[in-house]
Amino acid sequence: MAQDEIIKCHGLRKTFGDLVAVDDVGFAIAAGETYGLLGPNGAGKTTTISMIAGILDRDAGEVLVCGRPHSPSSTWGKRRIGYVPQELALYPDLTARENLRFFARLYGLGRAGARNRIDEVLAVIGLTERAGDAVKEFSGGMKRRLNIGVGLLHRPPLLILDEPTAGVDPQSRNAILESVATLAGEGVAVLYTTHYMEEAERLCDRIGIIDLGRIRAEGTRRELVGLVGELDRITLTVDGPPDVPALLTVPGVREATGHEGRVEVMTEDASKALPRVLAAATDAGMAVRAVEVHEPNLESVFLHLTGKALRD
Ligand SMILES: Nc1ncnc2c1ncn2[C@@H]1O[C@H](COP(=O)(O)OP(=O)(O)OP(=O)(O)O)[C@@H](O)[C@H]1O
């Protein structure tokens, strides 16, 4: 195994009667890396991570946690996984701290160790100030954050989050995304499922696009976009007719087209090409009035791969 590979799975398959919910799914996640499973409702995300977490039997395939085979009966692996399902598992009449204390005891944390860890976890999920309030007074997003906190108590090297921001308020959504980034920064491997393209783009180092139970493509955002041959587009608004041939000589520019007042430049990486394009435009005597950059997103990749939109 690669030295810092926390989770590796391959050939995962699960059927429910005639329905193949997950088919030949595999990926690996290193320490400190956030891997996103991006796909629409029913794509097979929950089924996949349930098999990895060891709460659902698989029909085929293998899961390795820190290099060791993992199965639903493996407590060694489960101790290394923090699994946060979509459903909340909290006691509404208890405070946030009491909930964490209860679960810390379940995990077998000693009293003193638990106290420190609970404080750390409350800070990570941004609920320190509300620690003494009953959970029934919390917003949906705060409950979701506390649920994540429960999954972190035993310091798992792998954190699995199932659509953690679905239906939460923007403030909690942001807090959740920031917590995940902090945890990854501390070396936790994160497996994150979502059908929000923006979240996958913002948070995930690598993304597996899943549809109808299969991973259709995998890579960084840029790799995925490159896979379908999509280019970044820089649009310049200029005075008068543009000098298109001058822009075509700029390194990194693949295409340029223009007409009175406007020119469009296609490039593999707009952030690299933009300064050069602007310099070339100025050198060629074009007066640039406005610049617009359009980078193709995962929505267009998903559409290209599956022929349908990520969200209906
Ligand atoms: N216990 C089950 N029995 C029968 N079918 C199931 C079961 N669990 C999941 N499925 C089906 O398997 C497919 C994959 O479902 P899964 O929940 O893994 O998708 P998902 O990508 O997580 O979607 P969602 O975001 O809606 O949870 C769906 O067609 C679903 O209806």
Tab-separated table of C-alpha atoms and ligand atoms in Angstrom:
chain	number	residue	atom	x	y	z
A	1	MET	CA	0.000	0.000	0.000
A	2	ALA	CA	1.084	3.585	-0.522
A	3	GLN	CA	2.551	4.703	2.785
A	4	ASP	CA	-0.151	7.119	3.871
A	5	GLU	CA	-3.114	5.362	2.240
A	6	ILE	CA	-5.850	5.286	4.873
A	7	ILE	CA	-8.555	3.633	2.842
A	8	LYS	CA	-8.502	1.613	-0.318
A	9	CYS	CA	-11.363	-0.265	-1.886
A	10	HIS	CA	-11.850	-2.029	-5.190
A	11	GLY	CA	-14.424	-4.108	-7.003
A	12	LEU	CA	-17.223	-3.089	-4.622
A	13	ARG	CA	-20.582	-4.423	-5.700
A	14	LYS	CA	-24.019	-4.455	-4.104
A	15	THR	CA	-27.317	-5.599	-5.516
A	16	PHE	CA	-30.792	-5.269	-4.065
A	17	GLY	CA	-32.842	-7.908	-5.883
A	18	ASP	CA	-32.487	-7.117	-9.586
A	19	LEU	CA	-31.090	-3.652	-8.946
A	20	VAL	CA	-27.323	-3.269	-9.172
A	21	ALA	CA	-26.886	-0.361	-6.745
A	22	VAL	CA	-23.058	-0.356	-6.793
A	23	ASP	CA	-20.935	-1.955	-9.477
A	24	ASP	CA	-17.138	-2.322	-9.495
A	25	VAL	CA	-16.443	0.764	-7.416
A	26	GLY	CA	-12.927	1.448	-6.169
A	27	PHE	CA	-10.692	4.288	-5.017
A	28	ALA	CA	-8.034	5.114	-2.452
A	29	ILE	CA	-7.696	8.053	-0.072
A	30	ALA	CA	-4.461	9.193	1.546
A	31	ALA	CA	-4.016	10.887	4.915
A	32	GLY	CA	-4.967	14.562	4.681
A	33	GLU	CA	-6.816	14.051	1.424
A	34	THR	CA	-10.492	14.810	0.842
A	35	TYR	CA	-12.170	12.560	-1.705
A	36	GLY	CA	-15.604	13.456	-2.994
A	37	LEU	CA	-18.154	11.024	-4.348
A	38	LEU	CA	-20.260	13.286	-6.532
A	39	GLY	CA	-23.476	12.015	-8.037
A	40	PRO	CA	-27.226	12.539	-8.177
A	41	ASN	CA	-29.775	10.991	-5.817
A	42	GLY	CA	-29.814	7.227	-6.145
A	43	ALA	CA	-26.356	7.050	-7.777
A	44	GLY	CA	-25.065	4.621	-5.147
A	45	LYS	CA	-23.147	6.942	-2.824
A	46	THR	CA	-24.736	5.864	0.460
A	47	THR	CA	-24.548	2.194	-0.496
A	48	THR	CA	-20.831	2.569	-1.319
A	49	ILE	CA	-19.881	4.302	1.901
A	50	SER	CA	-22.035	1.950	3.980
A	51	MET	CA	-19.973	-0.936	2.627
A	52	ILE	CA	-16.756	0.931	3.400
A	53	ALA	CA	-17.914	1.831	6.898
A	54	GLY	CA	-18.709	-1.834	7.452
A	55	ILE	CA	-22.397	-1.383	8.191
A	56	LEU	CA	-23.555	-3.078	4.995
A	57	ASP	CA	-22.399	-6.432	3.640
A	58	ARG	CA	-20.973	-6.292	0.146
A	59	ASP	CA	-21.589	-8.833	-2.614
A	60	ALA	CA	-18.051	-8.494	-3.940
A	61	GLY	CA	-14.916	-6.422	-3.567
A	62	GLU	CA	-12.396	-5.578	-0.913
A	63	VAL	CA	-11.935	-2.748	1.585
A	64	LEU	CA	-8.589	-2.055	3.238
A	65	VAL	CA	-8.399	0.295	6.209
A	66	CYS	CA	-4.816	1.403	6.948
A	67	GLY	CA	-3.719	-1.592	4.879
A	68	ARG	CA	-5.794	-4.218	6.699
A	69	PRO	CA	-8.823	-5.992	5.223
A	70	HIS	CA	-12.027	-4.548	6.616
A	71	SER	CA	-15.463	-6.149	6.915
A	72	PRO	CA	-18.654	-5.558	8.915
A	73	SER	CA	-17.274	-7.772	11.678
A	74	SER	CA	-13.934	-5.957	11.933
A	75	THR	CA	-13.775	-3.815	15.067
A	76	TRP	CA	-10.134	-2.916	14.307
A	77	GLY	CA	-11.212	-1.113	11.151
A	78	LYS	CA	-14.309	0.436	12.700
A	79	ARG	CA	-12.189	2.049	15.409
A	80	ARG	CA	-10.333	3.853	12.653
A	81	ILE	CA	-13.433	5.141	10.894
A	82	GLY	CA	-15.686	8.025	11.891
A	83	TYR	CA	-18.912	7.427	10.005
A	84	VAL	CA	-21.469	10.226	9.968
A	85	PRO	CA	-24.713	9.085	8.343
A	86	GLN	CA	-27.419	11.378	6.996
A	87	GLU	CA	-29.734	10.501	9.859
A	88	LEU	CA	-29.149	12.201	13.188
A	89	ALA	CA	-28.318	10.016	16.168
A	90	LEU	CA	-28.591	12.477	19.069
A	91	TYR	CA	-30.533	12.798	22.310
A	92	PRO	CA	-32.649	15.961	22.021
A	93	ASP	CA	-33.110	16.484	25.766
A	94	LEU	CA	-29.382	16.318	26.482
A	95	THR	CA	-27.022	19.237	25.882
A	96	ALA	CA	-24.381	19.100	23.142
A	97	ARG	CA	-21.703	18.333	25.716
A	98	GLU	CA	-23.813	15.612	27.360
A	99	ASN	CA	-24.422	13.999	23.986
A	100	LEU	CA	-20.696	13.976	23.264
A	101	ARG	CA	-19.988	12.624	26.757
A	102	PHE	CA	-22.464	9.798	26.208
A	103	PHE	CA	-20.886	8.780	22.903
A	104	ALA	CA	-17.356	9.193	24.287
A	105	ARG	CA	-18.260	6.635	26.943
A	106	LEU	CA	-19.605	4.318	24.227
A	107	TYR	CA	-16.275	4.628	22.411
A	108	GLY	CA	-14.520	3.714	25.639
A	109	LEU	CA	-12.734	7.036	26.179
A	110	GLY	CA	-11.607	7.573	29.781
A	111	ARG	CA	-13.141	10.426	31.785
A	112	ALA	CA	-10.173	12.828	31.592
A	113	GLY	CA	-9.333	11.994	27.975
A	114	ALA	CA	-12.977	12.418	27.038
A	115	ARG	CA	-13.176	15.877	28.619
A	116	ASN	CA	-10.230	17.173	26.568
A	117	ARG	CA	-11.407	15.522	23.411
A	118	ILE	CA	-14.949	16.869	23.791
A	119	ASP	CA	-13.560	20.404	24.090
A	120	GLU	CA	-11.435	19.869	20.974
A	121	VAL	CA	-14.378	18.444	19.035
A	122	LEU	CA	-16.688	21.295	20.088
A	123	ALA	CA	-14.096	23.747	18.773
A	124	VAL	CA	-13.725	21.930	15.447
A	125	ILE	CA	-17.490	21.939	14.833
A	126	GLY	CA	-17.844	25.505	16.103
A	127	LEU	CA	-20.276	24.723	18.930
A	128	THR	CA	-18.152	25.606	21.985
A	129	GLU	CA	-20.465	28.441	22.932
A	130	ARG	CA	-23.589	26.301	22.645
A	131	ALA	CA	-22.145	23.278	24.459
A	132	GLY	CA	-24.482	23.701	27.427
A	133	ASP	CA	-27.698	24.073	25.396
A	134	ALA	CA	-30.173	21.257	24.872
A	135	VAL	CA	-29.986	19.791	21.383
A	136	LYS	CA	-33.743	20.198	20.889
A	137	GLU	CA	-33.097	23.961	20.752
A	138	PHE	CA	-30.570	23.588	17.941
A	139	SER	CA	-31.160	24.376	14.269
A	140	GLY	CA	-30.988	21.482	11.824
A	141	GLY	CA	-27.506	22.581	10.777
A	142	MET	CA	-26.230	22.704	14.359
A	143	LYS	CA	-27.554	19.207	14.974
A	144	ARG	CA	-25.770	18.069	11.836
A	145	ARG	CA	-22.524	19.624	13.126
A	146	LEU	CA	-22.910	17.860	16.456
A	147	ASN	CA	-23.531	14.603	14.620
A	148	ILE	CA	-20.197	15.130	12.870
A	149	GLY	CA	-18.632	15.816	16.258
A	150	VAL	CA	-19.803	12.428	17.496
A	151	GLY	CA	-18.011	10.810	14.556
A	152	LEU	CA	-14.767	12.576	15.504
A	153	LEU	CA	-14.571	11.681	19.193
A	154	HIS	CA	-12.322	8.656	18.794
A	155	ARG	CA	-9.867	10.538	16.534
A	156	PRO	CA	-10.446	8.357	13.467
A	157	PRO	CA	-7.881	8.677	10.678
A	158	LEU	CA	-10.783	8.281	8.210
A	159	LEU	CA	-13.927	10.406	8.377
A	160	ILE	CA	-16.878	9.435	6.187
A	161	LEU	CA	-19.559	12.085	5.708
A	162	ASP	CA	-22.802	11.300	3.897
A	163	GLU	CA	-24.180	14.492	2.326
A	164	PRO	CA	-23.473	16.477	5.503
A	165	THR	CA	-24.825	19.759	4.164
A	166	ALA	CA	-28.081	18.506	2.630
A	167	GLY	CA	-30.847	20.823	3.790
A	168	VAL	CA	-28.795	22.869	6.286
A	169	ASP	CA	-28.745	26.670	6.641
A	170	PRO	CA	-25.916	28.548	4.855
A	171	GLN	CA	-24.125	29.404	8.118
A	172	SER	CA	-23.928	25.775	9.235
A	173	ARG	CA	-23.054	24.712	5.721
A	174	ASN	CA	-20.063	27.009	5.786
A	175	ALA	CA	-19.108	25.826	9.271
A	176	ILE	CA	-19.252	22.205	8.105
A	177	LEU	CA	-17.090	22.891	5.049
A	178	GLU	CA	-14.567	24.760	7.198
A	179	SER	CA	-14.466	21.948	9.778
A	180	VAL	CA	-13.776	19.408	7.056
A	181	ALA	CA	-10.966	21.533	5.631
A	182	THR	CA	-9.462	21.894	9.127
A	183	LEU	CA	-9.610	18.145	9.737
A	184	ALA	CA	-8.005	17.385	6.383
A	185	GLY	CA	-5.312	19.921	7.254
A	186	GLU	CA	-4.652	17.908	10.402
A	187	GLY	CA	-4.125	14.755	8.343
A	188	VAL	CA	-7.567	13.128	8.464
A	189	ALA	CA	-8.580	11.315	5.268
A	190	VAL	CA	-12.101	12.419	4.366
A	191	LEU	CA	-14.629	10.595	2.199
A	192	TYR	CA	-17.372	13.055	1.354
A	193	THR	CA	-20.535	12.371	-0.603
A	194	THR	CA	-22.512	15.153	-2.168
A	195	HIS	CA	-24.696	16.059	-5.081
A	196	TYR	CA	-23.561	19.684	-4.807
A	197	MET	CA	-20.978	20.331	-7.469
A	198	GLU	CA	-19.809	23.554	-5.794
A	199	GLU	CA	-18.954	21.687	-2.595
A	200	ALA	CA	-16.996	19.023	-4.396
A	201	GLU	CA	-15.089	21.712	-6.301
A	202	ARG	CA	-14.348	23.751	-3.179
A	203	LEU	CA	-13.486	20.963	-0.782
A	204	CYS	CA	-12.252	17.871	-2.532
A	205	ASP	CA	-8.714	17.156	-3.689
A	206	ARG	CA	-10.034	14.404	-5.907
A	207	ILE	CA	-13.530	13.596	-7.052
A	208	GLY	CA	-15.162	10.405	-8.247
A	209	ILE	CA	-18.180	11.070	-10.423
A	210	ILE	CA	-20.693	8.329	-9.714
A	211	ASP	CA	-23.837	7.514	-11.650
A	212	LEU	CA	-25.980	4.387	-11.773
A	213	GLY	CA	-23.675	2.623	-9.337
A	214	ARG	CA	-20.457	3.113	-11.286
A	215	ILE	CA	-17.621	5.605	-11.013
A	216	ARG	CA	-17.661	7.210	-14.419
A	217	ALA	CA	-14.508	9.309	-13.992
A	218	GLU	CA	-12.086	10.248	-11.265
A	219	GLY	CA	-9.502	12.954	-10.748
A	220	THR	CA	-8.869	16.491	-9.615
A	221	ARG	CA	-11.340	19.100	-10.785
A	222	ARG	CA	-8.908	20.169	-13.485
A	223	GLU	CA	-8.230	16.595	-14.599
A	224	LEU	CA	-11.946	15.890	-14.866
A	225	VAL	CA	-12.583	19.015	-16.840
A	226	GLY	CA	-9.580	18.187	-19.058
A	227	LEU	CA	-10.913	14.659	-19.588
A	228	VAL	CA	-13.846	15.890	-21.591
A	229	GLY	CA	-11.717	18.379	-23.492
A	230	GLU	CA	-13.383	21.439	-22.048
A	231	LEU	CA	-11.296	24.602	-22.240
A	232	ASP	CA	-11.349	27.773	-20.151
A	233	ARG	CA	-12.743	30.794	-21.968
A	234	ILE	CA	-11.441	34.359	-21.593
A	235	THR	CA	-13.690	37.020	-23.076
A	236	LEU	CA	-12.260	40.491	-23.636
A	237	THR	CA	-14.427	43.505	-24.372
A	238	VAL	CA	-12.334	45.842	-26.510
A	239	ASP	CA	-12.690	49.098	-28.394
A	240	GLY	CA	-13.163	48.447	-32.107
A	241	PRO	CA	-12.106	45.334	-34.006
A	242	PRO	CA	-9.772	42.969	-32.103
A	243	ASP	CA	-6.406	41.776	-33.414
A	244	VAL	CA	-7.186	38.052	-33.269
A	245	PRO	CA	-3.933	36.804	-34.886
A	246	ALA	CA	-1.898	38.603	-32.185
A	247	LEU	CA	-3.715	36.653	-29.477
A	248	LEU	CA	-3.279	33.348	-31.285
A	249	THR	CA	0.508	33.645	-30.825
A	250	VAL	CA	0.212	33.727	-27.019
A	251	PRO	CA	1.590	30.525	-25.417
A	252	GLY	CA	-1.235	28.400	-23.997
A	253	VAL	CA	-3.904	29.887	-26.249
A	254	ARG	CA	-5.619	27.191	-28.288
A	255	GLU	CA	-8.261	29.191	-30.125
A	256	ALA	CA	-9.210	32.830	-30.556
A	257	THR	CA	-12.205	34.305	-32.320
A	258	GLY	CA	-13.501	37.832	-32.388
A	259	HIS	CA	-15.591	40.545	-33.934
A	260	GLU	CA	-16.160	44.252	-33.390
A	261	GLY	CA	-15.773	45.044	-29.676
A	262	ARG	CA	-15.220	41.494	-28.433
A	263	VAL	CA	-12.759	38.609	-28.555
A	264	GLU	CA	-12.939	35.099	-27.110
A	265	VAL	CA	-9.801	33.154	-26.242
A	266	MET	CA	-9.830	29.440	-25.386
A	267	THR	CA	-7.058	28.071	-23.167
A	268	GLU	CA	-6.358	25.077	-20.947
A	269	ASP	CA	-5.631	27.246	-17.922
A	270	ALA	CA	-7.095	30.730	-17.803
A	271	SER	CA	-5.255	31.736	-14.643
A	272	LYS	CA	-1.897	31.137	-16.351
A	273	ALA	CA	-2.849	32.544	-19.737
A	274	LEU	CA	-4.730	35.657	-18.605
A	275	PRO	CA	-1.730	37.928	-17.859
A	276	ARG	CA	-0.116	36.933	-21.155
A	277	VAL	CA	-3.338	37.493	-23.104
A	278	LEU	CA	-3.788	40.950	-21.572
A	279	ALA	CA	-0.167	41.870	-22.284
A	280	ALA	CA	-0.479	40.692	-25.878
A	281	ALA	CA	-3.729	42.600	-26.325
A	282	THR	CA	-2.132	45.802	-25.049
A	283	ASP	CA	0.993	45.273	-27.190
A	284	ALA	CA	-1.233	44.852	-30.248
A	285	GLY	CA	-2.906	48.177	-29.471
A	286	MET	CA	-6.245	46.827	-28.232
A	287	ALA	CA	-7.971	48.867	-25.513
A	288	VAL	CA	-9.396	46.257	-23.127
A	289	ARG	CA	-12.533	47.509	-21.331
A	290	ALA	CA	-13.595	44.345	-19.517
A	291	VAL	CA	-12.403	40.794	-18.909
A	292	GLU	CA	-14.530	37.759	-18.144
A	293	VAL	CA	-13.217	34.278	-17.342
A	294	HIS	CA	-15.366	31.188	-17.648
A	295	GLU	CA	-13.944	27.914	-16.330
A	296	PRO	CA	-15.946	24.812	-17.226
A	297	ASN	CA	-17.288	23.160	-14.102
A	298	LEU	CA	-18.101	19.638	-13.008
A	299	GLU	CA	-21.708	20.136	-14.036
A	300	SER	CA	-20.571	20.223	-17.663
A	301	VAL	CA	-18.338	17.192	-17.069
A	302	PHE	CA	-21.247	15.275	-15.557
A	303	LEU	CA	-23.478	16.213	-18.461
A	304	HIS	CA	-20.814	15.126	-20.926
A	305	LEU	CA	-20.265	11.762	-19.188
A	306	THR	CA	-23.848	10.799	-18.452
A	307	GLY	CA	-25.936	12.839	-20.862
A	308	LYS	CA	-27.957	14.309	-18.005
A	309	ALA	CA	-27.782	17.131	-15.479
A	310	LEU	CA	-26.425	16.517	-11.995
A	311	ARG	CA	-29.578	17.954	-10.495
A	312	ASP	CA	-33.002	17.502	-12.045
B	1	LIG	N1	-31.991	-1.294	1.196
B	1	LIG	C1	-32.286	-1.101	-0.075
B	1	LIG	N2	-33.162	-1.883	-0.723
B	1	LIG	C2	-33.451	-1.705	-2.025
B	1	LIG	N3	-32.897	-0.746	-2.800
B	1	LIG	C3	-32.015	0.061	-2.216
B	1	LIG	C4	-31.655	-0.059	-0.836
B	1	LIG	N4	-30.737	0.903	-0.550
B	1	LIG	C5	-30.541	1.593	-1.687
B	1	LIG	N5	-31.299	1.100	-2.683
B	1	LIG	C6	-31.309	1.575	-4.090
B	1	LIG	O1	-29.964	1.571	-4.542
B	1	LIG	C7	-29.707	2.693	-5.382
B	1	LIG	C8	-28.566	3.499	-4.800
B	1	LIG	O2	-29.023	4.127	-3.605
B	1	LIG	P1	-28.089	5.013	-2.669
B	1	LIG	O3	-28.888	5.394	-1.472
B	1	LIG	O4	-26.800	4.339	-2.462
B	1	LIG	O5	-27.861	6.287	-3.586
B	1	LIG	P2	-27.288	7.697	-3.205
B	1	LIG	O6	-26.387	8.089	-4.295
B	1	LIG	O7	-26.746	7.672	-1.838
B	1	LIG	O8	-28.571	8.618	-3.245
B	1	LIG	P3	-29.205	9.540	-2.116
B	1	LIG	O9	-28.455	10.799	-2.202
B	1	LIG	O10	-30.629	9.675	-2.561
B	1	LIG	O11	-29.067	8.810	-0.807
B	1	LIG	C9	-31.016	3.459	-5.467
B	1	LIG	O12	-31.671	3.070	-6.644
B	1	LIG	C10	-31.771	3.004	-4.235
B	1	LIG	O13	-33.163	3.088	-4.445
